[in-house]
Amino acid sequence: LVTSGAGGSVGVVGTGWVGIFNGSTEAYLQGDTVANAESLIVNADHNSRFAIAAGGVTIGGEALAATFAVASDSNTTKAHIDDSAVNATGAINVEAKNTSQINNWGVSGALGGADGVAGNAVVSLVNNTSQAYVTGSHLGTAGSKAASVTVKATDIVTVDNKAGSLGVGISGYGVGAGASVIEVGDTT
């Protein structure tokens, strides 16, 4: 949470907040032999949660308030079995799950005896990669097959952007402008 306020014959306030998360989560079995197992789970699970809030209020003969809030989430989550032999009689599960939850809010207000101008922008950017795979591996044998094999990648994105502005001019102009931008470019 970031807030600011100002007042005077000319009141000007600016507030900004930027949150960036870059991460990598990986679970794997590589170049190994697993003999006589009941089951095998290779699971990579990543969870990002953002709560960003920015606000600014000003009062003056002339008043100007500007606010921005930016959230950027860019993660890679992988679960895989490579060049391995797995002899399991039960289930073999290879699962990658990435979850992004962003709550991003921005407000601004300006009250001017003459003019009041307020504006804000709230931007949320999500660019995640979730992968689950099996390459160059033997799962079970001809005499002992696995009961089941699950290879699954999941990506869940929840974004709540809220932007609001109020500009009031007692004897002149009152202008309020808000913008909310959400961009999701995930790969699963």
CSV table of C-alpha atoms in Angstrom, one decimal, residues 53-170:
chain,number,residue,atom,x,y,z
A,53,ALA,CA,-2.7,-0.6,-3.9
A,54,ALA,CA,-1.7,3.0,-4.6
A,55,GLY,CA,-3.6,6.2,-3.9
A,56,GLY,CA,-3.2,10.0,-3.9
A,57,VAL,CA,-5.4,12.9,-2.9
A,58,THR,CA,-4.8,16.6,-3.2
A,59,ILE,CA,-6.6,19.9,-2.4
A,60,GLY,CA,-5.6,23.3,-3.6
A,61,GLY,CA,-6.5,26.4,-5.7
A,62,GLU,CA,-5.3,24.2,-8.6
A,63,ALA,CA,-5.2,20.5,-7.9
A,64,LEU,CA,-3.5,17.6,-9.8
A,65,ALA,CA,-3.3,14.0,-8.6
A,66,ALA,CA,-1.7,11.1,-10.5
A,67,THR,CA,-1.3,7.5,-9.5
A,68,PHE,CA,0.0,4.2,-11.1
A,69,ALA,CA,0.1,0.6,-9.9
A,70,VAL,CA,2.0,-2.1,-11.9
A,71,ALA,CA,2.1,-5.8,-11.2
A,72,SER,CA,4.3,-8.2,-13.4
A,73,ASP,CA,4.3,-11.9,-12.8
A,74,SER,CA,6.6,-14.1,-15.0
A,75,ASN,CA,7.3,-17.7,-13.9
A,76,THR,CA,8.3,-21.0,-15.3
A,77,THR,CA,7.0,-24.2,-13.7
A,78,LYS,CA,8.1,-27.6,-15.0
A,79,ALA,CA,7.7,-31.2,-14.0
A,80,HIS,CA,9.3,-33.9,-16.2
A,81,ILE,CA,10.9,-37.3,-16.5
A,82,ASP,CA,13.9,-37.5,-18.8
A,83,ASP,CA,16.0,-40.5,-19.9
A,84,SER,CA,14.9,-42.6,-17.0
A,85,ALA,CA,13.5,-46.0,-16.3
A,86,VAL,CA,10.5,-46.2,-13.9
A,87,ASN,CA,9.2,-49.6,-12.8
A,88,ALA,CA,6.1,-48.8,-10.8
A,89,THR,CA,3.0,-50.9,-10.4
A,90,GLY,CA,0.7,-48.1,-9.4
A,91,ALA,CA,0.2,-44.6,-10.8
A,92,ILE,CA,2.9,-42.4,-12.3
A,93,ASN,CA,2.0,-38.7,-12.1
A,94,VAL,CA,4.0,-35.9,-13.7
A,95,GLU,CA,2.2,-32.6,-13.0
A,96,ALA,CA,3.1,-28.9,-13.2
A,97,LYS,CA,0.8,-26.3,-11.8
A,98,ASN,CA,1.2,-22.5,-11.9
A,99,THR,CA,-1.2,-20.1,-10.2
A,100,SER,CA,-1.1,-16.3,-10.4
A,101,GLN,CA,-3.5,-14.2,-8.3
A,102,ILE,CA,-3.2,-10.4,-8.7
A,103,ASN,CA,-5.3,-7.8,-6.9
A,104,ASN,CA,-4.2,-4.4,-8.2
A,105,TRP,CA,-5.9,-1.1,-7.2
A,106,GLY,CA,-5.3,2.6,-7.9
A,107,VAL,CA,-7.3,5.6,-6.9
A,108,SER,CA,-6.7,9.4,-7.2
A,109,GLY,CA,-8.7,12.5,-6.3
A,110,ALA,CA,-8.2,16.2,-6.8
A,111,LEU,CA,-10.3,19.0,-5.4
A,112,GLY,CA,-9.4,22.4,-6.8
A,113,GLY,CA,-10.9,25.8,-6.0
A,114,ALA,CA,-10.4,26.5,-9.7
A,115,ASP,CA,-9.5,23.3,-11.5
A,116,GLY,CA,-9.1,19.7,-10.3
A,117,VAL,CA,-7.5,17.0,-12.4
A,118,ALA,CA,-7.0,13.4,-11.4
A,119,GLY,CA,-5.8,10.3,-13.3
A,120,ASN,CA,-4.5,6.9,-12.7
A,121,ALA,CA,-3.4,3.7,-14.5
A,122,VAL,CA,-3.5,0.1,-13.2
A,123,VAL,CA,-1.5,-2.4,-15.2
A,124,SER,CA,-1.2,-6.2,-14.6
A,125,LEU,CA,1.1,-8.3,-16.8
A,126,VAL,CA,1.2,-12.1,-16.6
A,127,ASN,CA,3.6,-14.2,-18.7
A,128,ASN,CA,4.0,-17.7,-17.3
A,129,THR,CA,5.0,-21.0,-18.7
A,130,SER,CA,3.8,-24.4,-17.3
A,131,GLN,CA,5.2,-27.6,-18.8
A,132,ALA,CA,4.8,-31.3,-17.9
A,133,TYR,CA,6.4,-34.0,-20.1
A,134,VAL,CA,8.2,-37.3,-20.3
A,135,THR,CA,11.0,-37.8,-22.9
A,136,GLY,CA,13.3,-40.7,-23.6
A,137,SER,CA,12.1,-42.8,-20.7
A,138,HIS,CA,10.6,-46.2,-20.1
A,139,LEU,CA,7.6,-46.3,-17.8
A,140,GLY,CA,7.0,-49.9,-16.6
A,141,THR,CA,8.2,-53.0,-18.3
A,142,ALA,CA,6.5,-55.6,-20.5
A,143,GLY,CA,5.9,-57.8,-17.5
A,144,SER,CA,5.0,-55.0,-15.0
A,145,LYS,CA,3.0,-52.2,-16.4
A,146,ALA,CA,2.1,-49.0,-14.5
A,147,ALA,CA,-1.6,-48.8,-13.5
A,148,SER,CA,-1.9,-45.3,-14.9
A,149,VAL,CA,0.3,-42.5,-16.3
A,150,THR,CA,-0.8,-38.9,-16.0
A,151,VAL,CA,1.1,-36.0,-17.6
A,152,LYS,CA,-0.6,-32.7,-16.8
A,153,ALA,CA,0.2,-29.0,-17.0
A,154,THR,CA,-2.2,-26.4,-15.5
A,155,ASP,CA,-2.1,-22.6,-15.5
A,156,ILE,CA,-4.6,-20.6,-13.4
A,157,VAL,CA,-4.7,-16.8,-13.6
A,158,THR,CA,-7.0,-14.5,-11.6
A,159,VAL,CA,-6.6,-10.7,-12.0
A,160,ASP,CA,-8.7,-8.1,-10.2
A,161,ASN,CA,-7.8,-4.6,-11.5
A,162,LYS,CA,-9.6,-1.6,-10.1
A,163,ALA,CA,-8.9,2.0,-11.2
A,164,GLY,CA,-10.8,5.1,-10.2
A,165,SER,CA,-10.3,8.9,-10.3
A,166,LEU,CA,-12.3,11.9,-9.3
A,167,GLY,CA,-11.4,15.5,-10.3
A,168,VAL,CA,-13.5,18.4,-9.0
A,169,GLY,CA,-13.1,22.1,-9.9
A,170,ILE,CA,-15.2,24.5,-8.0
